[in-house]
Every structure is written in structure tokens, then in C-alpha cells.
Tab-separated table of C-alpha atoms and ligand atoms in Angstrom:
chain	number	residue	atom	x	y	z
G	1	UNK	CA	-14.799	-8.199	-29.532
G	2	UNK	CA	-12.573	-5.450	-27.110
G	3	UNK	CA	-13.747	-2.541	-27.549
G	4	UNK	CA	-11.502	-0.792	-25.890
G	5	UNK	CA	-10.364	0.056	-22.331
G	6	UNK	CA	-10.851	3.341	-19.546
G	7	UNK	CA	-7.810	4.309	-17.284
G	8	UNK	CA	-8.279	5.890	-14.206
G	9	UNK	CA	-6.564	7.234	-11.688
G	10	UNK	CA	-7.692	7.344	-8.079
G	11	UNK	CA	-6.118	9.300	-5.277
G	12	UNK	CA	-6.849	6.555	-2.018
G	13	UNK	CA	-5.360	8.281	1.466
G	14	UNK	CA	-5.005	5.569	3.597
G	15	UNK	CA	-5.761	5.305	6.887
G	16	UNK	CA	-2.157	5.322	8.648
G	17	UNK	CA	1.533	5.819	6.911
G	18	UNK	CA	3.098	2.726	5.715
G	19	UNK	CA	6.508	2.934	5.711
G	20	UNK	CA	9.002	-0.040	4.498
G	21	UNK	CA	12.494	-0.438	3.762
G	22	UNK	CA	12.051	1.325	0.485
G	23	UNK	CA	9.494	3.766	1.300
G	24	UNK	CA	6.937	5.119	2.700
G	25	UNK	CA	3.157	5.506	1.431
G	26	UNK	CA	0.767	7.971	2.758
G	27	UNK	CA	-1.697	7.834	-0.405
G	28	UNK	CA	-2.154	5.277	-3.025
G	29	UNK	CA	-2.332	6.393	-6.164
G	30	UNK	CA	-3.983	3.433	-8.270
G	31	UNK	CA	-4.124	3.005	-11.531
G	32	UNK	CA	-7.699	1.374	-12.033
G	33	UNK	CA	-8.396	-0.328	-15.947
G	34	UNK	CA	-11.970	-1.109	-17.614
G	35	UNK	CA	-12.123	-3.016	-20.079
G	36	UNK	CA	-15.117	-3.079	-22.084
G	37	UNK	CA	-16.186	-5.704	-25.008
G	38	UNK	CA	-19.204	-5.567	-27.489
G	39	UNK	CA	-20.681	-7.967	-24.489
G	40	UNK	CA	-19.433	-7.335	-20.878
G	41	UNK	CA	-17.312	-5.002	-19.395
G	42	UNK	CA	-14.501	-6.289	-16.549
G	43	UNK	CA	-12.019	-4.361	-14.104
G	44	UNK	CA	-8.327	-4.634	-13.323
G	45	UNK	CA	-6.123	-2.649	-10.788
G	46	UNK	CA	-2.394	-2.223	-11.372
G	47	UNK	CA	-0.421	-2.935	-8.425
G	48	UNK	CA	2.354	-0.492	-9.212
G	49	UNK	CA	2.802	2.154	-6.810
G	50	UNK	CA	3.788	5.863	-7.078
G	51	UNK	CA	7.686	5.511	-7.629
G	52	UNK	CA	9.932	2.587	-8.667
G	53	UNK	CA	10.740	1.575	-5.384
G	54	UNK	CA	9.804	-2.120	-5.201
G	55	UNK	CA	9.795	-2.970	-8.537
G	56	UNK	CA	11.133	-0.759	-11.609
G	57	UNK	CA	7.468	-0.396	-12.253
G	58	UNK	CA	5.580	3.224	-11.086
G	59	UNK	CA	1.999	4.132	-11.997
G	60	UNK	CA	2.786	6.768	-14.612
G	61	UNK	CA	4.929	4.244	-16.062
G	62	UNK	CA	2.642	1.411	-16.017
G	63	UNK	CA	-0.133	3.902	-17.918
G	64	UNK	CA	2.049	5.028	-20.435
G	65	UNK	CA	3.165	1.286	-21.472
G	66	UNK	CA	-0.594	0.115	-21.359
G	67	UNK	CA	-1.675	3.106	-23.833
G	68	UNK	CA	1.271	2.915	-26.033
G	69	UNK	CA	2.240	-0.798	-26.500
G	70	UNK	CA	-0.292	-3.326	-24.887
G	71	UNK	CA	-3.272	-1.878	-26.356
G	72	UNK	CA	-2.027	-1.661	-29.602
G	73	UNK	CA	-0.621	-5.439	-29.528
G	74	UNK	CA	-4.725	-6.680	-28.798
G	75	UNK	CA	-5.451	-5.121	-31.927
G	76	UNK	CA	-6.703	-8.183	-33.938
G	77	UNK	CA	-7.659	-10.112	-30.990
G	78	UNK	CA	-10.814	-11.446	-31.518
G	79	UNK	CA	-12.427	-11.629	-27.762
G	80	UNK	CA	-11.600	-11.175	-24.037
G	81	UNK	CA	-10.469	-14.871	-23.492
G	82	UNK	CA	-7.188	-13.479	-20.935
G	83	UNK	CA	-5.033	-16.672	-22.607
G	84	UNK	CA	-4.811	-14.193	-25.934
G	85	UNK	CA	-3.097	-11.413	-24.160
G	86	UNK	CA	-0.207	-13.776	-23.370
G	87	UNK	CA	1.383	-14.256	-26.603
G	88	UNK	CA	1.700	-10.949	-27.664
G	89	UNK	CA	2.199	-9.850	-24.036
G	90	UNK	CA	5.325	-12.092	-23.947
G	91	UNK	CA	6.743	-10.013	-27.002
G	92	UNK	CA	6.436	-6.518	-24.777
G	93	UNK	CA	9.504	-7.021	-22.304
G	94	UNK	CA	9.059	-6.598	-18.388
G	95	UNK	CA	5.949	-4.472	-17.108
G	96	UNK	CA	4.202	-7.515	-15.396
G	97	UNK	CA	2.365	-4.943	-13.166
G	98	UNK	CA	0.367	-3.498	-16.215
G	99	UNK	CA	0.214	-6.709	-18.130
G	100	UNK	CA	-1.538	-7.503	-15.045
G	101	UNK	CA	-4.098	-4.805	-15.096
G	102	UNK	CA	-5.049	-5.572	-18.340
G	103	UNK	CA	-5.363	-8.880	-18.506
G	104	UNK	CA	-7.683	-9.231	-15.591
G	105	UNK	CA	-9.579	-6.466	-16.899
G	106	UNK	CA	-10.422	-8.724	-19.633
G	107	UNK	CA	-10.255	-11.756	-17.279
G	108	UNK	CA	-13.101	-10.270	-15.177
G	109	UNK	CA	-14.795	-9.427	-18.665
G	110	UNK	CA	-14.962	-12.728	-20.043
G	111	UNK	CA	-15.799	-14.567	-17.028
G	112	UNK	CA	-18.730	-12.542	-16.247
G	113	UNK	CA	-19.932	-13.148	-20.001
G	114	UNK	CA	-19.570	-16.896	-19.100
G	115	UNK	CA	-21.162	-16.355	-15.276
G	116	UNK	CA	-18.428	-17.841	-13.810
G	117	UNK	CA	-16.367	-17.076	-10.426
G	118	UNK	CA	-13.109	-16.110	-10.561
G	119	UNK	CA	-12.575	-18.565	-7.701
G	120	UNK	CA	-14.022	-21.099	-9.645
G	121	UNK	CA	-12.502	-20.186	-12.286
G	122	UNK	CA	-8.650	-20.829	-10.811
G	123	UNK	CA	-9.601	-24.096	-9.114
G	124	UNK	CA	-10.073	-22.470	-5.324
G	125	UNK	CA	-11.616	-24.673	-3.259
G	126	UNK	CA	-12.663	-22.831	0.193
G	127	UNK	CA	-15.070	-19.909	0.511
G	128	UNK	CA	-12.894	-17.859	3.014
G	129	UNK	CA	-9.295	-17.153	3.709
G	130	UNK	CA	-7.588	-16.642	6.496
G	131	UNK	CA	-6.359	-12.678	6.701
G	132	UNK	CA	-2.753	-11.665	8.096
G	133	UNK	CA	-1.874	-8.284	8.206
G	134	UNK	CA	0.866	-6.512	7.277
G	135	UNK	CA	3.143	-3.939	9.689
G	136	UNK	CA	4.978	-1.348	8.884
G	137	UNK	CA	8.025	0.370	10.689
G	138	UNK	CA	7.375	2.402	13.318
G	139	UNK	CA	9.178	5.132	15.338
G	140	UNK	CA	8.877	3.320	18.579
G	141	UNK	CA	8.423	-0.366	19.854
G	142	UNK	CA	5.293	0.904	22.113
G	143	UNK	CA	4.079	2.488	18.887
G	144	UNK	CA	4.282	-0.952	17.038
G	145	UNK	CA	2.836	-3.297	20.327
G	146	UNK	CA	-0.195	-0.803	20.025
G	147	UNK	CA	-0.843	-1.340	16.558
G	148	UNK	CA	-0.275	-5.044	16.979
G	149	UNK	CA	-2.644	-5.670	20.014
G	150	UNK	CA	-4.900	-3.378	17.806
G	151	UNK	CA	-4.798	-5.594	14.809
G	152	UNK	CA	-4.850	-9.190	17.147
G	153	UNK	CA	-8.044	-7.627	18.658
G	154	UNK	CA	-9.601	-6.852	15.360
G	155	UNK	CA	-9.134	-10.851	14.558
G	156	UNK	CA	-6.621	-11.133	12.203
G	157	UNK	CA	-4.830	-14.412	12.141
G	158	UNK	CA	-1.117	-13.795	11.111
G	159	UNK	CA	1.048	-10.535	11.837
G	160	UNK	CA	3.872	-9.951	9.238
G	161	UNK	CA	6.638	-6.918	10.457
G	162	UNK	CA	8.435	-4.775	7.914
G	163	UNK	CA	11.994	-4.882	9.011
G	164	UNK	CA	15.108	-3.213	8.228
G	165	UNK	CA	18.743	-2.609	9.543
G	166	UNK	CA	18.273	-0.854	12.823
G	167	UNK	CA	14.544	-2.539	13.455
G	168	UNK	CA	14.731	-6.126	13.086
G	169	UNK	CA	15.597	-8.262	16.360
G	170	UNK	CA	14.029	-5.944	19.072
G	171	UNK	CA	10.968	-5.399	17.193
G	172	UNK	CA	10.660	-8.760	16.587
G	173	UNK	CA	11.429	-9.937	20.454
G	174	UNK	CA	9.159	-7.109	21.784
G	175	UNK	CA	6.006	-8.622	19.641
G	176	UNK	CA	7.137	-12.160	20.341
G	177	UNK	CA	7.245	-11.209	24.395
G	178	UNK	CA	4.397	-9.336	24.514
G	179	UNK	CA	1.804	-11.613	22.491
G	180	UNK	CA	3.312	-15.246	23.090
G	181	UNK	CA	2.777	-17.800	20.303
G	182	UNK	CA	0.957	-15.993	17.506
G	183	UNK	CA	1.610	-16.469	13.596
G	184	UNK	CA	4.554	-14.011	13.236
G	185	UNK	CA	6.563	-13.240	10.367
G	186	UNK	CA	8.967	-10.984	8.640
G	187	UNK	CA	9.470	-8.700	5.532
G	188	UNK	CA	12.831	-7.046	4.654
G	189	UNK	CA	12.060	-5.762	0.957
G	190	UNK	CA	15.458	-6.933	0.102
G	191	UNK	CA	17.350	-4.528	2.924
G	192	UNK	CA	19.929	-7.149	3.893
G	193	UNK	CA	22.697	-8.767	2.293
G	194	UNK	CA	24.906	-11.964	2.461
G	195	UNK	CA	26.954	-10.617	4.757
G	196	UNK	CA	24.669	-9.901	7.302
G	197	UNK	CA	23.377	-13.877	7.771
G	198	UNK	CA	24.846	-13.685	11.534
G	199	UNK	CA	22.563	-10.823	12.271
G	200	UNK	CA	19.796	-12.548	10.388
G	201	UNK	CA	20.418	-15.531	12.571
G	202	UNK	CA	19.278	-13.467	15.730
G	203	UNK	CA	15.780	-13.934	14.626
G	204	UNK	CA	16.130	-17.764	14.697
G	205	UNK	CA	15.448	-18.377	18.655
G	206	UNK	CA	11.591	-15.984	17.576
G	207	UNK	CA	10.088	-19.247	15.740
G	208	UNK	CA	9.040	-17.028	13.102
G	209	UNK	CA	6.916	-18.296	10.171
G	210	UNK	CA	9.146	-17.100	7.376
G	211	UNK	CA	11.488	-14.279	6.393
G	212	UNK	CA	10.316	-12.560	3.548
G	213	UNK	CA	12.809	-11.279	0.341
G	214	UNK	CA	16.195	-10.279	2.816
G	215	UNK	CA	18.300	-9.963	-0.005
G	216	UNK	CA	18.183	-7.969	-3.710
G	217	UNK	CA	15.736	-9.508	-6.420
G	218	UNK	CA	18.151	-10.945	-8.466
G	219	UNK	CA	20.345	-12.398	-5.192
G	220	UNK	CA	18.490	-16.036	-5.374
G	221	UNK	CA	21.483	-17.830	-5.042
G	222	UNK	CA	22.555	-15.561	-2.091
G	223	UNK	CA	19.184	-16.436	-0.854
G	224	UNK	CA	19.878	-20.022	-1.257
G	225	UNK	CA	23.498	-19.599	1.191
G	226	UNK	CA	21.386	-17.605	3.833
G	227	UNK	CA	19.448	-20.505	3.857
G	228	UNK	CA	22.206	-22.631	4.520
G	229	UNK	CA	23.452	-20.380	7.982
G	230	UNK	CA	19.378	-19.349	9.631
G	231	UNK	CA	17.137	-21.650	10.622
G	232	UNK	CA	13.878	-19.040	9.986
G	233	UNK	CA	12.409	-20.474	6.771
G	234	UNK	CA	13.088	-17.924	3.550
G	235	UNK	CA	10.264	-16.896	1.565
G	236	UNK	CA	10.662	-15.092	-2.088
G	237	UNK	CA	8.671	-12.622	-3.377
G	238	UNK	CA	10.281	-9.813	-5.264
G	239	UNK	CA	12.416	-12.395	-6.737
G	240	UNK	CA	9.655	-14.632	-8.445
G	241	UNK	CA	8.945	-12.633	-10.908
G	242	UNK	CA	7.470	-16.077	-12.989
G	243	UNK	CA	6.748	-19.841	-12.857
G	244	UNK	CA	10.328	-20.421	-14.259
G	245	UNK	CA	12.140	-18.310	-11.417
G	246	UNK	CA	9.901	-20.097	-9.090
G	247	UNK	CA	11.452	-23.198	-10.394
G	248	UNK	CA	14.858	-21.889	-10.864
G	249	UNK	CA	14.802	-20.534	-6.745
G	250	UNK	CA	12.765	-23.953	-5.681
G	251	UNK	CA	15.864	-26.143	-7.224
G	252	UNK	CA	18.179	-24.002	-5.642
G	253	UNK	CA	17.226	-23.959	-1.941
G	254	UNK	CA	16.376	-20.316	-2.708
G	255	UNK	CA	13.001	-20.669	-1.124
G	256	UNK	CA	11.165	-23.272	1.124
G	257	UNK	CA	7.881	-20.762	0.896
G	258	UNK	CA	6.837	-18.329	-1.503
G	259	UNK	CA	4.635	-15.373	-1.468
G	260	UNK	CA	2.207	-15.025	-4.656
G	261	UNK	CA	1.360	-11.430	-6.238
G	262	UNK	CA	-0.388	-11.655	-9.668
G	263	UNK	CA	0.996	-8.244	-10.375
G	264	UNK	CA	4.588	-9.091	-10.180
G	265	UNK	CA	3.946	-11.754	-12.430
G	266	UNK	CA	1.694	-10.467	-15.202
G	267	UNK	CA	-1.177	-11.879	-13.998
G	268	UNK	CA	-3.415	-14.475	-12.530
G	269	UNK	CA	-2.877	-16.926	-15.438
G	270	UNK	CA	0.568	-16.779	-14.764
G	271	UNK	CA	0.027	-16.645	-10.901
G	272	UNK	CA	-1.947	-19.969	-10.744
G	273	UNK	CA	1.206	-21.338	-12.574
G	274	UNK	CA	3.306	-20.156	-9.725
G	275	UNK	CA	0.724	-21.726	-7.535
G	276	UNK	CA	0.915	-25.282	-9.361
G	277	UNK	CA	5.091	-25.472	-9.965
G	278	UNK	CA	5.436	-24.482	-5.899
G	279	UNK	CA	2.645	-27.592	-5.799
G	280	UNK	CA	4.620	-29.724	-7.298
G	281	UNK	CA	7.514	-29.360	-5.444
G	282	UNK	CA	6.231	-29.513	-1.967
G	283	UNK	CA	6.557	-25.277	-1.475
G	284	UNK	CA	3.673	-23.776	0.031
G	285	UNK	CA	2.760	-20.710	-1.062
G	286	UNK	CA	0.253	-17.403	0.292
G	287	UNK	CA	-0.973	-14.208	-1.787
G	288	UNK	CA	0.926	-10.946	-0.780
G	289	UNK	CA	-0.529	-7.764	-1.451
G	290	UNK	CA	0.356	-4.291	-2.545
G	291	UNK	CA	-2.123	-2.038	-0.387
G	292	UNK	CA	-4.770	-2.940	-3.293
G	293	UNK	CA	-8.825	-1.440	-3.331
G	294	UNK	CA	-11.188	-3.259	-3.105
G	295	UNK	CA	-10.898	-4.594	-7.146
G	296	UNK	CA	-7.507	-5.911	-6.582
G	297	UNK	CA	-8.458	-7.259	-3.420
G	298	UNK	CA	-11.402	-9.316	-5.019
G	299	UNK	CA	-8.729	-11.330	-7.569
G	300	UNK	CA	-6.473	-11.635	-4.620
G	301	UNK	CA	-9.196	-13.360	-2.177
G	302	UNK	CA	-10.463	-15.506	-4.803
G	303	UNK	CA	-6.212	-16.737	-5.542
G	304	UNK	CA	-5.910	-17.079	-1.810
G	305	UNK	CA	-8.846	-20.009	-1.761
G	306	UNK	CA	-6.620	-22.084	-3.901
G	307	UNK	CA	-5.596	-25.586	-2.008
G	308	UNK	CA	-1.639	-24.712	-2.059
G	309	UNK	CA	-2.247	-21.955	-0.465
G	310	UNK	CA	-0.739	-22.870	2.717
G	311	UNK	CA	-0.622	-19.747	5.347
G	312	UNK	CA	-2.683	-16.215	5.842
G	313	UNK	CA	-1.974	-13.897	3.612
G	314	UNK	CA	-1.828	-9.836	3.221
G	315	UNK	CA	-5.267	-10.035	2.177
G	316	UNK	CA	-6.103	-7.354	5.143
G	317	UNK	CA	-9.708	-6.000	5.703
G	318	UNK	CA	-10.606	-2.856	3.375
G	319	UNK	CA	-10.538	-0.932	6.665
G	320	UNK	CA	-6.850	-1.616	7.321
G	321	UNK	CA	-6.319	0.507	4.279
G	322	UNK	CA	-9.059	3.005	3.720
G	323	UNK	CA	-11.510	4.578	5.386
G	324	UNK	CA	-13.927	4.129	2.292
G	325	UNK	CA	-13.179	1.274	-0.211
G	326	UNK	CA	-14.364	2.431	-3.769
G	327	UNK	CA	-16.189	-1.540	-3.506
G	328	UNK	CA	-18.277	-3.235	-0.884
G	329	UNK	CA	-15.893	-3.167	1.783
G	330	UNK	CA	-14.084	-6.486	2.702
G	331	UNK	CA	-14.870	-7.259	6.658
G	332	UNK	CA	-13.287	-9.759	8.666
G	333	UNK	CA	-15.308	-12.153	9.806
G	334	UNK	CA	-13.386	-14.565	12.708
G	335	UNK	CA	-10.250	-13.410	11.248
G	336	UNK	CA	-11.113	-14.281	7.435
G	337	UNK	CA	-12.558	-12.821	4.460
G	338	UNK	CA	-15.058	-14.461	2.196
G	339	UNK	CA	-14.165	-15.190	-0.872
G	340	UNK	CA	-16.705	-13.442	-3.542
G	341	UNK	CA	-18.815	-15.875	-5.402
G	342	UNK	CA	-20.784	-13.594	-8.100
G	343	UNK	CA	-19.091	-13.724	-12.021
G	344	UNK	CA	-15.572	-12.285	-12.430
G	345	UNK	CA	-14.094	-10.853	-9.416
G	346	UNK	CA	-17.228	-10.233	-8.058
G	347	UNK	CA	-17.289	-7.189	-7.577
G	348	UNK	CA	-17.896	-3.560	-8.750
G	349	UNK	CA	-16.820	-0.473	-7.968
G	350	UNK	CA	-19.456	2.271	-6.501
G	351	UNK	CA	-19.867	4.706	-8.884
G	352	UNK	CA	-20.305	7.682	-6.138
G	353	UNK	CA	-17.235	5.829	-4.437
G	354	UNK	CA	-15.447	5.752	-7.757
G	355	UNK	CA	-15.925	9.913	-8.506
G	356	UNK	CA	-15.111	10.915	-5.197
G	357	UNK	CA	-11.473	9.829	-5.270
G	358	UNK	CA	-10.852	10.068	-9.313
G	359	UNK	CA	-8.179	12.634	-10.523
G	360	UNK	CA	-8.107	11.393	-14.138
G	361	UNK	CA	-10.110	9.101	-16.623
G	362	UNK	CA	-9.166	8.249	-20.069
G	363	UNK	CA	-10.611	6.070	-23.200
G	364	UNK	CA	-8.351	4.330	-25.368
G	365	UNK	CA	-9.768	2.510	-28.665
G	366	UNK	CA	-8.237	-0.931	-29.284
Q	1	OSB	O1	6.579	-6.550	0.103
Q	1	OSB	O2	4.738	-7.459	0.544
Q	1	OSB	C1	5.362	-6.442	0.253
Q	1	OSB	C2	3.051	-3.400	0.231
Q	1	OSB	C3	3.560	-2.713	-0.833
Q	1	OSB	C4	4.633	-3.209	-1.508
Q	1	OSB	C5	5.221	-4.401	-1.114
Q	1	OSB	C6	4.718	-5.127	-0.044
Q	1	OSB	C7	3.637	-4.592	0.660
Q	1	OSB	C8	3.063	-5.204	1.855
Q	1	OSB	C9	1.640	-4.847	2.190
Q	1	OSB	O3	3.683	-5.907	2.627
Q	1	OSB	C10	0.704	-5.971	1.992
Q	1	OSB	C11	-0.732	-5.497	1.994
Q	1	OSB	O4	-1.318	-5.388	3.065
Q	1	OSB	O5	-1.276	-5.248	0.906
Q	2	MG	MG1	7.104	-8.558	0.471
């Protein structure tokens, strides 16, 4: 039986400004969930960030929908099992980023009553991952070498640059020239559009692993026609918003590589779906991430150990983020993270950790 669930928010500096196309973030503020039954007790983080600026989803937002209509629709729901939140969380329109809090709240819940891995649990079949990193913007190119040759010397195995207009090719060629033939990729948070494919084509002579999201969410066939004129490989991820637009953009030509975040897609039921269609088709995917602690970073290490999981991902060291993680923190060990192995997500927050950075809590009956 659910019990009921705790919200709270958590004010997480982080350790250095990271600034996008759409933004930039000096302090997380995460929206942490608890759900509790008559026989275990799980946790879920929600992804969304402080303003609508990747998604339509923002934290306030995401709170008010989880109090006010998810909640309510588990009334009746008999136990944690996450597969019951999907039929009346299909009713509630949009909001994957708080359906996604919830239901691995309860996820984490009913697997520990069961003592089983969340790894296990998805089908993951390695005990590490391989850890990329994700840059963002800079004011100068020696600003961005430093942190690169900072991050390279740390271990990490992949280096991903945030680009826009104005900081796209000579970034690019500066890292390329400086550090020779590392794992290098490319995120534009949808900055670009059609008409600037010739520009895009500048990055082709950089061998870069992927471009990731150029164009607006809901460009996939424009995605599919950039695809046509660059020779970089085009990766979705604010676009695949669920197994059927991961279909829908494979059988296009949309994508030839997709990036996976539970959040944007209501979940890690849902996510492993994403996982399996991209399987089927031949497109390899990796597991993005939205600057989570180290709860969302658990579920996120335990998706990345699935087999079609393909490259590195943004599953970054807790340090890259914050100087204290309100978990254990994740360390990288030859440029990979182990994947937990206790029940659930395998992990708990630190209380002390936990109190330190909380700026709200609240219980809502089910
Ligand atoms: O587009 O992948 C993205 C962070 C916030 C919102 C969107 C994105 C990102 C990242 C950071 O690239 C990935 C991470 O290190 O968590
Ligand atoms: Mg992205």
C-alpha cells in the first residue's frame, strides 16, 4: 500500500556556471520525492530545472502537478509496482519530468521490497560505465582548453561542447587541435535551424561523434534534411520525448543516435522502451543527464549499463557538479563509474547532507 509521498526542495550550488544555449545555471534547485509504502520507502529526483527553458517543464511546476493531479490519480492503487502509475499517468497530459519523479520513487520502493538492483532490474549487463562530461560555453577559447585538459586529466572518456551561433566551429577546432583524437561531441539545445546546414557542415572535417538536438523539438523532419547535407552523425534528445517519437524520428532519418533521459520521457519504464525500439533498429543510444544529485545519478548509472548503450554518457562524477553530493559521492574510477548494486537505486541520501541544503519539505497523503 502507498502511503503517501515527501517533496523536497534542495538548493545544490554547483561548482562552476553552466551556461547553454538556453541558459545558464549557477544553482540547482531539485525537486527531490519520497515515496513511502506500508513496507519500504524509495526516492525519485525530478529532472526539471528552475525555468522552462529546455522543456516546458520548471520545478515549481513539476511540484504543483505532482500534488494536485498525480497523487490523487494513485489513489486506489493497491502497491508500488511502477507499471500501475502508467495507466493513469497516460490520462494526465505532458509533465514526463514529474511522472518521472514519482514513478521511480515508487520504482526504488518496490524494488528494494523485492531486494533487487535497479540494474538488474532493467536488464544492464556491465558493472561500470564509461563517463563523458559535459561543457558548457565559455567566454574565451583558453577558458574552455583549460577546463577541457582539466576534465581529460581527471579521466573522463568523452567530452561533449555546448554550442551555439557565435561558438560552434572555433571552439570545436581549438579542442580538436589542441587534444588530437579524443571522443568529441556536440550539443546545440536546438539553437540552429534548417537554414543554417552550410554552417553546420563546418563541423564535418572535426570527426565529431554526434551533434546533439541542432534544431527545435518538434523540427524532426528538419532534422531528418540536415541529415541529408552534414556528414556529423545527428543525435535527438529533446525531441524523443517517447518510444513512439523514437520510432517516428528512427523511420525518418531523423536520428542515427539518440541520447536517453528517463525524465523527458516519464520514466525508466518508458526509457528502457526507448532503449529496446533504438535496439531494434540498429540506433545506438547513451543516457544524457540534467546536472542530477546523486539520486538521479544512481537510476541514470544503472540505465547506462544496459547493452545498447553504445557511447559515454553525461553520467559525470558527483564532483563535476557539487562540492558535496547529498549521496555517497560518485568517483571516477579509470574514467568510469560503477554501477550501484544494493536494492533500488542503491542508494540513499545522507540525512546531515540532505538538511544542509533543504529549503522546503512537504507530506502529501495518497
Ligand atoms: O541537453 O543534455 C542536455 C543539462 C541540463 C539540461 C540539458 C542538458 C544538460 C547537459 C548536462 O548537457 C549533462 C550533465 O552533465 O548532467
Ligand atoms: Mg542535450
Amino acid at each position: 500500500m502507498i502511503k503517501g509521498f515527501e517533496l523536497r526542495r534542495i538548493a545544490m550550488p554547483l561548482v562552476s556556471p553552466f551556461r547553454t544555449s538556453f541558459g545558464v545555471e549557477l544553482d540547482r534547485d531539485v525537486l527531490l520525492v519520497r515515496a513511502v509504502t506500508d513496507t519500504a520507502e524509495g526516492w525519485g529526483e525530478c529532472v526539471a530545472m528552475s525555468a522552462p527553458l529546455y522543456s516546458s517543464e520548471y520545478v515549481a511546476g513539476a511540484a504543483e502537478v505532482i500534488k494536485r493531479f498525480l497523487i490523487p490519480a494513485l489513489a486506489g492503487v493497491p502497491d508500488a509496482d511502477p507499471r500501475r502509475t502508467e495507466a493513469p499517468f497516460a490520462k494526465i497530459k505532458g509533465h514526463p519530468m514529474a511522472k518521472a519523479a514519482v514513478q521511480t520513487a515508487l520504482l526504488d520502493a518496490w524494488l528494494r521490497e523485492h531486494g533487487l538492483p535497479l540494474a538488474a532490474h532493467l536488464g544492464a549487463e556491465r558493472d561500470r560505465v564509461p563517463a563523458g562530461v559535459s561543457v558548457g560555453i565559455m567566454d574565451s577559447i583558453p577558458q574552455l582548453l583549460a577546463a577541457v585538459e582539466g576534465y581529460l586529466a581527471e579521466g573522463y572518456l568523452r567530452i561533449k561542447l555546448k554550442i551555439e551561433p557565435g561558438w560552434d566551429v572555433a571552439p570545436v577546432r581549438a579542442v580538436r587541435e589542441r587534444f588530437g583524437d579524443i571522443l568529441l561531441q556536440v550539443d546545440a539545445n536546438t539553437a540552429y535551424t534548417l537554414a543554417d546546414a552550410r554552417h553546420l557542415a563546418k563541423l564535418d572535417p572535426f570527426d565529431l561523434l554526434l551533434i546533439e538536438q541542432p534544431l527545435p523539438e518538434d523540427d524532426v523532419r528538419g532534422h531528418a534534411e540536415l541529415a541529408r547535407q552534414v556528414r556529423t552523425p545527428i543525435c535527438l534528445d529533446e525531441s524523443i520525448t517517447s518510444a513512439r517519437a523514437a520510432a517516428d524520428a528512427i523511420a525518418l532519418g531523423a536520428t542515427s543516435v539518440v541520447n536517453i533521459k528517463p525524465g523527458r520521457v516519464g520514466g525508466y519504464l518508458e526509457a528502457r522502451r526507448v532503449h529496446d525500439v533504438c535496439a531494434a533498429n540498429g540506433i545506438g543510444v547513451w543516457v544524457g543527464g540534467m546536472l542530477e544529485t546523486g539520486i538521479g545519478r544512481a537510476a541514470n548509472v544503472a540505465l547506462a549499463a544496459l547493452p545498447g548503450c553504445v557511447l559515454p554518457g553525461d553520467t559525470s562524477a558527483s564532483d563535476r557538479y557539487f562540492r558535496r553530493d547529498v549521496t555517497d559521492p560518485f568517483v571516477l574510477d579509470g574514467g568510469h563509474l560503477a554501477v550501484p548494486t544494493g536494492p533500488g537505486i542503491g542508494v540513499t541520501p545522507d540525512p546531515d547532507a540532505l538538511r544542509e541544503v533543504t529549503t522546503a519539505t512537504e507530506w502529501i497523503h495518497v
